[in-house]
Coordinates of C-alpha atoms in Angstrom, one line a residue:
Chain I
X27 CA -53.9 16.5 -17.4
X28 CA -53.6 18.1 -13.9
X29 CA -54.8 14.9 -12.3
X30 CA -52.0 13.0 -14.1
X31 CA -49.4 15.3 -12.8
X32 CA -50.7 15.1 -9.3
X33 CA -50.8 11.3 -9.7
X34 CA -47.1 11.4 -10.7
X35 CA -45.8 13.9 -8.1
X36 CA -47.5 12.4 -5.0
X37 CA -45.6 9.1 -4.9
X38 CA -42.3 11.0 -5.5
X39 CA -42.9 13.2 -2.5
X40 CA -43.9 10.3 -0.3
X41 CA -41.1 7.9 -1.4
X42 CA -38.2 10.2 -0.9
X43 CA -38.1 9.7 2.8
X44 CA -38.0 5.9 2.3
X45 CA -34.9 5.9 0.1
X46 CA -31.8 4.9 2.0
X47 CA -28.3 4.6 0.5
X48 CA -26.3 1.6 1.5
X49 CA -22.6 0.8 1.7
X50 CA -21.3 -2.7 1.5
X51 CA -17.9 -2.5 3.1
X52 CA -15.4 -5.3 2.8
X53 CA -12.2 -5.1 4.7
X54 CA -9.3 -7.3 6.0
X55 CA -9.1 -7.6 9.7
X56 CA -6.1 -8.8 11.5
X57 CA -7.0 -10.6 14.7
X58 CA -4.1 -10.7 17.2
X59 CA -3.0 -13.9 18.9
X60 CA -1.7 -13.2 22.4
X61 CA 0.7 -15.1 24.5
X62 CA 1.7 -14.3 28.1
X63 CA 5.0 -12.5 28.4
X64 CA 6.4 -15.0 30.7
X65 CA 5.8 -17.7 28.1
X66 CA 7.2 -15.6 25.4
X67 CA 10.4 -14.8 27.3
X68 CA 10.8 -18.5 28.2
X69 CA 10.6 -19.3 24.5
X70 CA 13.4 -16.9 23.5
X71 CA 15.9 -19.6 23.1
X72 CA 17.4 -21.9 20.5
X73 CA 14.5 -23.8 19.1
X74 CA 14.4 -26.2 16.1
X75 CA 15.3 -24.6 12.8
X76 CA 12.5 -23.6 10.7
X77 CA 12.0 -22.7 7.0
X78 CA 12.6 -19.1 6.0
X79 CA 9.3 -17.5 5.2
X80 CA 9.7 -13.7 5.3
X81 CA 13.3 -12.8 5.6
X82 CA 14.2 -9.4 7.0
X83 CA 17.5 -7.9 8.1
X84 CA 20.8 -9.7 8.4
X85 CA 23.7 -9.6 10.7
X86 CA 26.9 -11.6 10.4
X87 CA 28.9 -12.5 13.4
X88 CA 31.9 -14.7 12.9
X89 CA 30.9 -17.9 11.2
X90 CA 27.2 -17.3 11.9
X91 CA 24.5 -15.4 10.0
X92 CA 21.7 -14.1 12.0
X93 CA 18.7 -13.6 9.7
X94 CA 15.6 -11.9 10.9
X95 CA 12.3 -13.6 10.2
X96 CA 10.0 -10.6 10.1
X97 CA 8.0 -10.3 13.3
X98 CA 8.8 -13.9 14.3
X99 CA 12.5 -14.2 15.4
X100 CA 16.0 -15.0 14.2
X101 CA 17.4 -17.8 12.1
X102 CA 20.8 -18.8 13.2
X103 CA 22.8 -20.1 10.2
X104 CA 26.2 -21.7 10.3
X105 CA 28.0 -20.1 7.4
X106 CA 31.4 -21.8 7.9
X107 CA 31.1 -22.9 4.3
X108 CA 29.3 -20.1 2.4
X109 CA 28.6 -22.6 -0.4
X110 CA 26.6 -24.7 2.0
X111 CA 25.1 -22.6 4.8
X112 CA 23.3 -24.7 7.4
X113 CA 20.2 -23.6 9.3
X114 CA 21.0 -24.5 12.9
X115 CA 18.4 -23.0 15.2
X116 CA 15.6 -20.5 15.4
X117 CA 15.2 -18.0 18.3
X118 CA 11.6 -17.1 18.7
X119 CA 11.2 -13.3 19.3
X120 CA 7.8 -12.0 18.4
X121 CA 7.7 -8.6 16.7
X122 CA 11.4 -8.8 15.8
X123 CA 12.8 -6.8 13.0
X124 CA 16.3 -5.8 14.0
X125 CA 19.3 -7.6 15.4
X126 CA 22.9 -6.8 16.5
X127 CA 25.5 -8.8 18.2
X128 CA 28.4 -8.0 20.5
X129 CA 30.6 -10.6 22.0
X130 CA 28.3 -13.3 23.3
X131 CA 25.2 -11.2 23.4
X132 CA 22.5 -10.7 20.8
X133 CA 20.3 -7.6 21.0
X134 CA 17.0 -7.8 19.2
X135 CA 13.8 -5.8 19.3
X136 CA 10.6 -7.3 20.5
X137 CA 8.0 -4.8 19.2
X138 CA 8.8 -1.7 21.3
X139 CA 11.2 -3.4 23.7
X140 CA 14.8 -4.4 23.3
X141 CA 15.7 -7.9 24.5
X142 CA 19.1 -9.2 25.4
X143 CA 20.0 -12.8 24.6
X144 CA 23.0 -14.8 25.7
X145 CA 24.6 -16.5 22.7
X146 CA 27.7 -17.8 24.3
X147 CA 26.8 -20.9 22.5
X148 CA 24.9 -19.6 19.5
X149 CA 23.2 -23.0 19.3
X150 CA 21.9 -22.7 22.9
X151 CA 20.7 -19.1 23.2
X152 CA 19.1 -17.9 26.4
X153 CA 17.0 -14.9 27.2
X154 CA 18.6 -12.5 29.7
X155 CA 16.5 -9.3 30.1
X156 CA 14.4 -6.8 28.3
X157 CA 14.5 -3.0 28.1
X158 CA 11.0 -1.5 27.6
X159 CA 10.0 1.3 25.2
X160 CA 13.2 1.6 23.2
X161 CA 11.1 1.8 19.9
X162 CA 7.9 3.4 21.0
X163 CA 6.7 3.9 17.5
X164 CA 6.0 0.2 17.2
X165 CA 2.7 0.6 18.9
X166 CA -0.5 -1.1 17.9
X167 CA -2.6 1.4 16.1
X168 CA -6.3 1.9 15.7
X169 CA -8.3 0.3 18.3
X170 CA -6.1 -2.6 19.2
X171 CA -4.2 -2.1 22.4
X172 CA -1.7 -4.5 23.8
X173 CA -2.2 -6.0 27.1
X174 CA 0.9 -5.2 29.2
X175 CA 1.1 -8.8 30.4
X176 CA 0.9 -10.3 27.0
X177 CA 2.6 -10.1 23.6
X178 CA 1.1 -10.6 20.2
X179 CA 2.8 -13.6 18.6
X180 CA 0.7 -13.9 15.5
X181 CA -2.0 -12.4 13.4
X182 CA -5.0 -14.1 11.9
X183 CA -6.1 -12.5 8.7
X184 CA -9.8 -12.5 8.0
X185 CA -11.8 -10.8 5.3
X186 CA -15.1 -9.5 6.5
X187 CA -18.1 -7.8 4.8
X188 CA -20.6 -5.6 6.6
X189 CA -23.4 -3.4 5.6
X190 CA -23.4 0.2 6.6
X191 CA -25.9 3.0 6.2
X192 CA -24.7 6.2 4.6
X193 CA -25.8 9.7 5.4
X194 CA -25.5 13.0 3.7
X195 CA -22.2 13.7 2.2
X196 CA -20.9 10.1 1.9
X197 CA -17.8 10.8 3.8
X198 CA -16.9 7.7 5.6
X199 CA -15.2 7.6 8.9
X200 CA -11.6 6.4 8.7
X201 CA -11.5 5.8 12.4
X202 CA -14.4 3.4 11.9
X203 CA -12.3 1.3 9.6
X204 CA -11.9 -1.8 11.7
X205 CA -8.3 -2.3 10.9
X206 CA -6.0 -3.9 13.3
X207 CA -2.7 -2.9 11.8
X208 CA 0.7 -3.2 13.2
X209 CA 2.6 0.0 12.9
X210 CA 6.0 -1.3 11.8
X211 CA 8.1 1.5 10.6
X212 CA 11.1 -0.7 10.4
X213 CA 14.3 0.0 8.7
X214 CA 17.8 -0.5 9.6
X215 CA 21.0 -2.0 11.6
X216 CA 24.6 -0.7 11.1
X217 CA 28.0 -2.2 11.6
X218 CA 29.5 -3.0 14.9
X219 CA 31.2 -5.8 16.7
X220 CA 33.5 -6.8 19.4
X221 CA 37.2 -6.8 19.0
X222 CA 38.5 -9.8 17.1
X223 CA 35.2 -11.1 15.8
X224 CA 33.6 -8.9 13.2
X225 CA 29.9 -8.1 13.5
X226 CA 28.4 -6.5 10.5
X227 CA 24.9 -5.4 9.7
X228 CA 23.2 -4.3 6.6
X229 CA 22.5 -0.7 5.6
X230 CA 18.8 -1.0 6.6
X231 CA 19.7 -1.5 10.2
X232 CA 17.9 0.5 12.9
X233 CA 20.3 -0.2 15.7
X234 CA 24.0 -0.6 15.6
X235 CA 27.0 -1.4 17.9
X236 CA 30.2 0.6 18.0
X237 CA 32.7 -0.8 20.5
X238 CA 31.0 -0.5 23.9
X239 CA 27.9 1.4 22.8
X240 CA 24.7 0.4 21.1
X241 CA 23.0 3.2 19.2
X242 CA 19.3 2.8 18.4
X243 CA 17.1 5.0 16.3
X244 CA 13.4 5.2 16.6
X245 CA 11.2 7.5 14.6
X246 CA 12.6 10.7 16.1
X247 CA 15.3 9.9 18.7
X248 CA 18.8 8.5 18.8
X249 CA 19.2 6.4 21.9
X250 CA 22.6 5.5 23.3
X251 CA 23.2 2.5 25.5
X252 CA 26.4 1.6 27.3
X253 CA 27.0 -2.1 26.8
X254 CA 30.3 -2.5 28.5
X255 CA 28.5 -5.1 30.5
X256 CA 26.9 -6.7 27.5
X257 CA 24.2 -8.5 29.4
X258 CA 23.0 -5.3 31.1
X259 CA 22.7 -2.3 28.7
X260 CA 22.4 1.0 30.5
X261 CA 20.9 4.0 28.8
X262 CA 23.5 6.7 28.4
X263 CA 21.4 9.3 26.6
X264 CA 18.7 10.1 24.2
X265 CA 18.5 13.0 21.8
X266 CA 16.0 14.2 19.2
X267 CA 17.3 13.8 15.7
X268 CA 14.4 14.6 13.4
X269 CA 11.3 13.0 12.0
X270 CA 10.8 9.6 10.3
X271 CA 14.2 8.3 11.1
X272 CA 14.9 5.0 9.4
X273 CA 18.4 3.7 9.4
X274 CA 21.7 4.1 11.2
X275 CA 25.1 3.2 9.7
X276 CA 28.3 3.6 11.7
X277 CA 31.6 4.4 10.0
X278 CA 34.7 5.0 12.1
X279 CA 33.8 7.7 14.6
X280 CA 30.7 8.8 12.8
X281 CA 27.1 7.7 12.6
X282 CA 25.1 8.2 9.4
X283 CA 21.4 8.4 10.1
X284 CA 19.0 8.1 7.3
X285 CA 15.5 9.7 7.5
X286 CA 12.8 10.1 5.0
X287 CA 13.8 13.7 4.3
X288 CA 17.6 13.7 4.7
X289 CA 20.8 12.3 6.1
X290 CA 22.2 13.3 9.5
X291 CA 25.9 12.9 10.5
X292 CA 26.8 12.5 14.2
X293 CA 30.3 12.4 15.6
X294 CA 30.9 9.7 18.3
X295 CA 34.4 10.6 19.3
X296 CA 32.8 10.8 22.7
X297 CA 30.7 7.6 22.2
X298 CA 28.3 8.3 25.1
X299 CA 27.3 11.6 23.7
X300 CA 26.9 11.7 19.9
X301 CA 27.2 15.2 18.5
X302 CA 25.3 16.4 15.5
X303 CA 27.8 17.5 12.7
X304 CA 25.8 18.1 9.6
X305 CA 22.7 17.4 7.7
X306 CA 21.9 16.8 4.0
X307 CA 18.3 17.4 3.1
X308 CA 16.6 15.7 0.1
X309 CA 13.1 15.3 -1.1
X310 CA 10.9 12.8 0.7
X311 CA 11.9 9.2 0.2
X312 CA 13.3 6.3 2.1
X313 CA 17.1 6.5 2.2
X314 CA 19.5 3.8 3.6
X315 CA 23.0 5.1 3.6
X316 CA 26.6 3.7 3.7
X317 CA 29.7 5.7 3.8
X318 CA 33.5 5.8 3.5
X319 CA 36.1 8.4 4.3
X320 CA 35.1 10.9 1.7
X321 CA 31.7 10.0 0.3
X322 CA 28.3 8.9 1.5
X323 CA 26.1 6.7 -0.7
X324 CA 22.3 7.2 -0.2
X325 CA 19.6 5.3 -2.0
X326 CA 16.2 7.1 -2.3
X327 CA 13.2 5.1 -3.1
X328 CA 9.5 5.7 -3.3
X329 CA 6.5 3.5 -2.5
X330 CA 4.7 2.4 0.6
X331 CA 5.7 4.4 3.6
X332 CA 8.4 6.2 1.7
X333 CA 6.0 8.3 -0.3
X334 CA 7.8 10.5 -2.8
X335 CA 8.5 9.8 -6.4
X336 CA 12.2 9.4 -6.5
X337 CA 14.3 6.3 -7.1
X338 CA 17.9 7.1 -7.4
X339 CA 21.4 6.8 -5.9
X340 CA 22.9 9.9 -4.5
X341 CA 26.5 10.3 -3.8
X342 CA 27.5 13.0 -1.3
X343 CA 30.9 14.5 -0.6
X344 CA 31.3 14.4 3.1
X345 CA 34.8 16.0 3.4
X346 CA 33.1 18.8 5.1
X347 CA 30.9 17.0 7.6
X348 CA 29.1 20.2 8.5
X349 CA 27.9 20.6 4.9
X350 CA 27.6 17.4 2.8
X351 CA 27.2 18.2 -0.8
X352 CA 25.6 16.2 -3.6
X353 CA 28.0 15.3 -6.3
X354 CA 26.4 12.4 -8.3
X355 CA 22.8 11.3 -8.9
X356 CA 22.1 8.0 -10.7
X357 CA 18.6 6.8 -11.5
X358 CA 17.5 3.4 -10.1
X359 CA 14.5 1.2 -10.2
X360 CA 13.5 1.0 -6.5
X361 CA 16.8 0.9 -4.5
X362 CA 16.8 -0.5 -0.9
X363 CA 19.9 -1.5 1.0
X364 CA 23.4 -1.1 -0.2
X365 CA 26.9 -2.2 0.8
X366 CA 30.5 -1.1 -0.1
X367 CA 33.8 -2.9 0.1
X368 CA 36.8 -0.9 -1.1
X369 CA 36.0 0.1 -4.6
X370 CA 33.0 -2.1 -5.1
X371 CA 29.5 -0.8 -4.5
X372 CA 26.6 -3.2 -4.2
X373 CA 23.0 -1.9 -4.5
X374 CA 19.8 -3.9 -3.9
X375 CA 17.6 -2.3 -6.5
X376 CA 14.3 -4.0 -5.7
X377 CA 12.8 -5.8 -8.6
X378 CA 15.9 -4.9 -10.7
X379 CA 17.9 -7.3 -8.6
X380 CA 21.4 -6.7 -7.3
X381 CA 23.8 -4.2 -9.0
X382 CA 27.5 -4.2 -8.8
X383 CA 29.3 -0.9 -9.5
X384 CA 33.0 0.0 -9.8
X385 CA 33.2 3.0 -7.5
X386 CA 37.0 3.5 -7.9
X387 CA 36.0 7.0 -9.0
X388 CA 32.9 7.9 -6.9
X389 CA 32.2 10.8 -9.3
X390 CA 31.9 8.3 -12.2
X391 CA 30.7 4.9 -10.9
X392 CA 30.4 2.2 -13.6
X393 CA 27.9 -0.6 -13.6
X394 CA 29.9 -3.8 -13.9
X395 CA 27.1 -6.4 -13.3
X396 CA 23.4 -6.6 -12.8
X397 CA 21.9 -9.9 -11.6
X398 CA 18.1 -9.8 -12.1
X399 CA 15.3 -12.3 -11.4
X400 CA 15.0 -11.5 -7.7
X401 CA 13.6 -8.7 -5.6
X402 CA 16.4 -7.6 -3.4
X403 CA 16.2 -5.9 0.0
X404 CA 19.5 -5.7 1.8
X405 CA 23.1 -6.7 1.5
X406 CA 26.3 -7.2 3.5
X407 CA 29.7 -7.3 1.7
X408 CA 32.4 -8.8 3.8
X409 CA 35.5 -10.9 3.2
X410 CA 34.8 -11.2 -0.5
X411 CA 31.4 -12.7 0.3
X412 CA 28.2 -10.8 -0.5
X413 CA 25.0 -11.7 1.4
X414 CA 21.8 -10.6 -0.3
X415 CA 18.4 -10.8 1.3
X416 CA 15.7 -11.1 -1.4
X417 CA 12.1 -11.8 -1.3
X418 CA 12.7 -15.4 -2.4
X419 CA 15.7 -16.2 -0.1
X420 CA 19.1 -15.5 1.1
X421 CA 21.8 -15.5 -1.6
X422 CA 25.6 -15.6 -1.2
X423 CA 28.0 -14.5 -3.9
X424 CA 31.7 -14.5 -4.2
X425 CA 33.2 -11.3 -5.5
X426 CA 36.9 -12.1 -5.3
X427 CA 37.5 -11.3 -8.9
X428 CA 35.3 -8.2 -9.0
X429 CA 32.3 -10.0 -10.4
X430 CA 29.5 -11.8 -8.6
X431 CA 29.4 -15.6 -8.7
X432 CA 26.6 -17.3 -6.8
X433 CA 27.7 -19.7 -4.1
X434 CA 24.5 -20.6 -2.4
X435 CA 20.9 -19.8 -1.8
X436 CA 18.6 -20.5 1.1
X437 CA 15.2 -20.4 -0.4
X438 CA 12.1 -19.0 1.1
X439 CA 9.3 -21.4 1.8
X440 CA 5.9 -19.7 1.8
Chain W
X30 CA -34.4 -25.7 -55.4
X31 CA -32.3 -24.8 -52.4
X32 CA -31.0 -21.7 -54.1
X33 CA -34.5 -20.6 -55.1
X34 CA -35.7 -21.1 -51.5
X35 CA -32.8 -19.0 -50.1
X36 CA -33.3 -16.3 -52.7
X37 CA -37.0 -16.2 -51.9
X38 CA -36.4 -16.0 -48.1
X39 CA -33.8 -13.2 -48.7
X40 CA -36.2 -11.2 -50.8
X41 CA -38.8 -11.7 -48.1
X42 CA -36.4 -10.5 -45.4
X43 CA -35.3 -7.5 -47.4
X44 CA -39.0 -6.6 -48.0
X45 CA -39.9 -6.9 -44.4
X46 CA -36.9 -4.9 -43.3
X47 CA -37.6 -2.1 -45.7
X48 CA -41.2 -2.1 -44.6
X49 CA -40.2 -1.9 -41.0
X50 CA -37.7 0.8 -41.7
X51 CA -40.4 2.9 -43.2
X52 CA -42.1 2.9 -39.8
X53 CA -39.0 3.5 -37.8
X54 CA -38.1 7.0 -37.0
X55 CA -35.0 8.5 -35.3
X56 CA -35.7 10.2 -32.0
X57 CA -33.5 12.0 -29.6
X58 CA -34.2 12.8 -25.9
X59 CA -32.2 15.3 -23.9
X60 CA -32.8 15.7 -20.2
X61 CA -31.8 17.8 -17.3
X62 CA -32.9 16.9 -13.8
X63 CA -32.4 16.4 -10.2
X64 CA -31.8 13.3 -8.1
X65 CA -33.2 13.2 -4.6
X66 CA -31.8 10.7 -2.2
X67 CA -30.8 10.1 1.4
X68 CA -30.3 13.6 2.7
X69 CA -28.9 15.0 -0.5
X70 CA -29.8 16.1 -4.0
X71 CA -27.7 16.4 -7.1
X72 CA -28.0 17.2 -10.8
X73 CA -28.1 14.9 -13.7
X74 CA -27.9 15.4 -17.5
X75 CA -28.8 12.7 -20.1
X76 CA -29.1 12.3 -23.7
X77 CA -30.8 9.2 -25.3
X78 CA -30.8 8.6 -29.0
X79 CA -32.7 5.8 -30.7
X80 CA -35.7 4.9 -32.9
X81 CA -39.4 5.2 -32.4
X82 CA -41.6 2.5 -33.7
X83 CA -45.4 2.7 -33.1
X84 CA -45.8 3.2 -29.3
X85 CA -42.3 2.1 -28.5
X86 CA -39.0 3.9 -28.3
X87 CA -35.6 2.2 -27.9
X88 CA -32.2 3.8 -27.7
X89 CA -28.8 4.1 -26.1
X90 CA -28.3 6.8 -23.5
X91 CA -25.4 8.4 -21.7
X92 CA -25.3 11.1 -19.0
X93 CA -23.5 12.7 -16.2
X94 CA -24.7 11.9 -12.7
X95 CA -23.4 14.1 -9.9
X96 CA -25.1 12.2 -7.1
X97 CA -22.5 11.6 -4.4
X98 CA -19.7 10.4 -6.7
X99 CA -19.8 12.0 -10.2
X100 CA -20.2 9.3 -12.8
X101 CA -21.2 8.6 -16.3
X102 CA -24.1 6.1 -16.8
X103 CA -24.3 4.4 -20.2
X104 CA -27.5 2.5 -20.7
X105 CA -30.1 1.0 -23.0
X106 CA -33.4 2.8 -22.7
X107 CA -37.0 1.7 -23.6
X108 CA -40.2 3.9 -23.5
X109 CA -43.7 2.8 -24.0
X110 CA -46.5 5.2 -24.7
X111 CA -49.8 4.7 -22.9
X112 CA -53.0 6.7 -22.7
X113 CA -52.3 8.6 -25.8
X114 CA -54.4 11.8 -26.2
X115 CA -53.6 13.7 -29.4
X116 CA -50.0 14.8 -29.3
X117 CA -49.8 14.3 -25.5
X118 CA -49.2 10.9 -23.9
X119 CA -48.3 9.3 -20.7
X120 CA -45.4 6.9 -21.0
X121 CA -43.4 4.4 -19.0
X122 CA -39.6 4.3 -19.2
X123 CA -36.9 1.8 -18.2
X124 CA -33.2 2.1 -18.4
X125 CA -30.5 -0.4 -17.6
X126 CA -26.7 -0.2 -18.1
X127 CA -23.4 0.5 -16.5
X128 CA -22.3 3.3 -14.2
X129 CA -18.8 4.4 -15.2
X130 CA -16.8 6.3 -12.5
X131 CA -15.5 9.8 -13.1
X132 CA -14.9 10.9 -9.5
X133 CA -11.5 9.7 -8.4
X134 CA -10.7 11.9 -5.4
X135 CA -9.5 10.6 -2.0
X136 CA -11.9 11.3 0.7
X137 CA -9.2 10.8 3.3
X138 CA -5.6 10.5 2.9
X139 CA -3.6 7.6 4.2
X140 CA 0.1 7.9 3.8
X141 CA 0.4 4.3 2.7
X142 CA -2.4 4.3 0.2
X143 CA -0.9 3.3 -3.1
X144 CA -4.1 2.7 -5.0
X145 CA -7.5 4.2 -4.7
X146 CA -9.9 3.8 -7.6
X147 CA -13.5 3.8 -8.4
X148 CA -14.8 0.9 -10.5
X149 CA -17.9 0.5 -12.8
X150 CA -21.2 -0.6 -11.3
X151 CA -24.8 -1.2 -12.2
X152 CA -27.1 1.5 -13.3
X153 CA -30.9 1.2 -13.8
X154 CA -33.9 3.5 -13.6
X155 CA -37.6 3.3 -14.2
X156 CA -40.2 6.0 -14.3
X157 CA -43.4 7.4 -15.7
X158 CA -43.5 10.5 -17.8
X159 CA -45.8 12.8 -19.6
X160 CA -45.0 14.1 -23.1
X161 CA -46.5 17.4 -24.2
X162 CA -46.5 17.7 -28.0
X163 CA -45.1 21.0 -29.1
X164 CA -45.4 22.4 -32.6
X165 CA -45.0 20.3 -35.7
X166 CA -43.8 16.7 -36.1
X167 CA -42.8 14.8 -33.0
X168 CA -41.2 17.6 -31.0
X169 CA -42.3 17.5 -27.4
X170 CA -41.5 18.5 -23.9
X171 CA -41.2 15.7 -21.4
X172 CA -41.5 15.4 -17.6
X173 CA -40.3 12.2 -16.1
X174 CA -40.5 11.0 -12.5
X175 CA -39.1 7.7 -11.2
X176 CA -36.6 5.7 -9.3
X177 CA -32.9 5.6 -10.2
X178 CA -30.3 3.3 -8.8
X179 CA -26.5 3.5 -9.3
X180 CA -23.7 1.5 -7.9
X181 CA -20.3 3.1 -7.3
X182 CA -17.5 0.7 -6.2
X183 CA -14.3 2.0 -4.7
X184 CA -11.3 0.0 -3.8
X185 CA -8.4 1.0 -1.6
X186 CA -5.2 -1.0 -1.7
X187 CA -3.2 0.0 1.3
X188 CA 0.4 -1.2 1.3
X189 CA 1.8 -0.8 4.7
X190 CA 5.5 -0.8 5.2
X191 CA 7.1 -4.2 5.4
X192 CA 10.7 -5.2 5.6
X193 CA 11.0 -7.3 2.6
X194 CA 9.0 -6.5 -0.5
X195 CA 6.6 -7.2 -2.0
X196 CA 4.5 -6.0 0.9
X197 CA 1.1 -7.6 1.2
X198 CA -1.7 -5.1 0.4
X199 CA -4.6 -4.6 2.6
X200 CA -7.7 -4.1 0.5
X201 CA -10.7 -2.1 1.5
X202 CA -13.7 -2.3 -0.8
X203 CA -16.6 0.2 -0.7
X204 CA -19.7 -0.8 -2.6
X205 CA -22.0 2.2 -2.6
X206 CA -25.6 1.4 -3.6
X207 CA -27.4 4.6 -4.1
X208 CA -31.2 4.9 -4.3
X209 CA -32.6 8.1 -5.7
X210 CA -35.8 9.6 -6.9
X211 CA -35.3 11.1 -10.3
X212 CA -37.1 14.1 -11.7
X213 CA -36.2 15.1 -15.2
X214 CA -37.3 17.6 -17.8
X215 CA -36.5 17.0 -21.4
X216 CA -36.9 17.9 -25.0
X217 CA -37.7 15.3 -27.6
X218 CA -37.4 15.6 -31.3

């Protein structure tokens, strides 16, 4: 009996040291494709139009629509006839998410830099200059660092499997995760424009023009640029706003700044020096905002970087700018951008499509129409024409009669 | 003729089955033990229920396995008695089945992680044991030593912010293949 037990225990004791746990780790790696800066700047010009693949933010300026192709550049679309928009050119701007226009000048972000483009002839755009580090949060995280003389123009996606040894407590090292991930906290561009020709951005905008000033928000700061000389923006100031700033929306002499935990109001009576007026705090969620004289309309959504668990529209009374107060809450599916034109409120409610509300009485808004079948992101309502950016294309609707009638769609080609 | 043949075969089948059942006996094994692996050790509990037939035991088992990631193995189990000596016997055991996840905690928090879940994997074990007959009938104490393998698969779907949803998820897959020595003490009735 004893010899059997010894026979059993001996290999157990000997073998324990030989046992090794294994981890088969499969991950997606993004390999950057670099291009020399000089080459990138030389290519910031009107190139041949290309298909819309991943539409981002929109800006309308006169007869033209400037539609961001996420991280690639800007589609220039002739919208003289909204029923038949024509793709005219494409301006290559790697890392681009936001756009704004004043006069004959287009401002766009190129990763962390701001580039200035002459669009005197929108069909013959020309690079003018760049301003570095306006959006410092758009760094390359983990162990990818950008070469200061080159720019990432593309990413090659590659699935890789490796075998790792494990030890002790099984905790794996997040830093060891070989991700090359672009940190692209991108939201927003407000309304602005030169006298005479309207320039309007969606509610998701991250920089905005009001008269002779360009206001840009990054994750924490509001930066002010004097663009009296449109081709040569001069930084006029920079001030800390808060954390996780997402959007900026100008209305008259105020800036409404959306962050993941609240809305900030700034007075720009002195445009070079915005002054903080009030703040409304909400639970953590992404929150684009639009406003009118008495009310601010804020959409809160969860998911991805927004965290939180709230999907709703909040209407705030802003008669007292120092202390905005919540007056209405309305549940939504996953609201993103929104737009307002007089008494009509348009909400891009993610997979629930576009919603049109009668906001004659902001305390009791009434759903008039809900067009589904598309995942909507941002909208601009101007001159009875509603532009809607959705995951499958750029839609245009007429709302002359208070209802939405589709005029055209530029489809996404994947 | 055909009906007669079928009836005869049916009767033969029923007779064989009844005869076999007379030799089959329900048996239940309950174990507590320790799993020794790569720099760590954890507990295990198991119950296996089935039938004993001559020197064979076959049954279905389930347990709780705390090694690294808590899980619930569910498996088929076979034992074969060898070197029988009175009520005591040496035996060989083999289990194979599925390792169901229980543990669901994040080990590190990524703001953008929208999905992190453990998925089922393979479970198998083999060992040698010694059964000490105790008292009447087939009651016995059992010691079992062997090797145990379990697979825990974890998948993270990280959705990073993008401008226009749906944002493409980046998926990380962790396939843990855990090799352990198993020492169990049990009670059989």
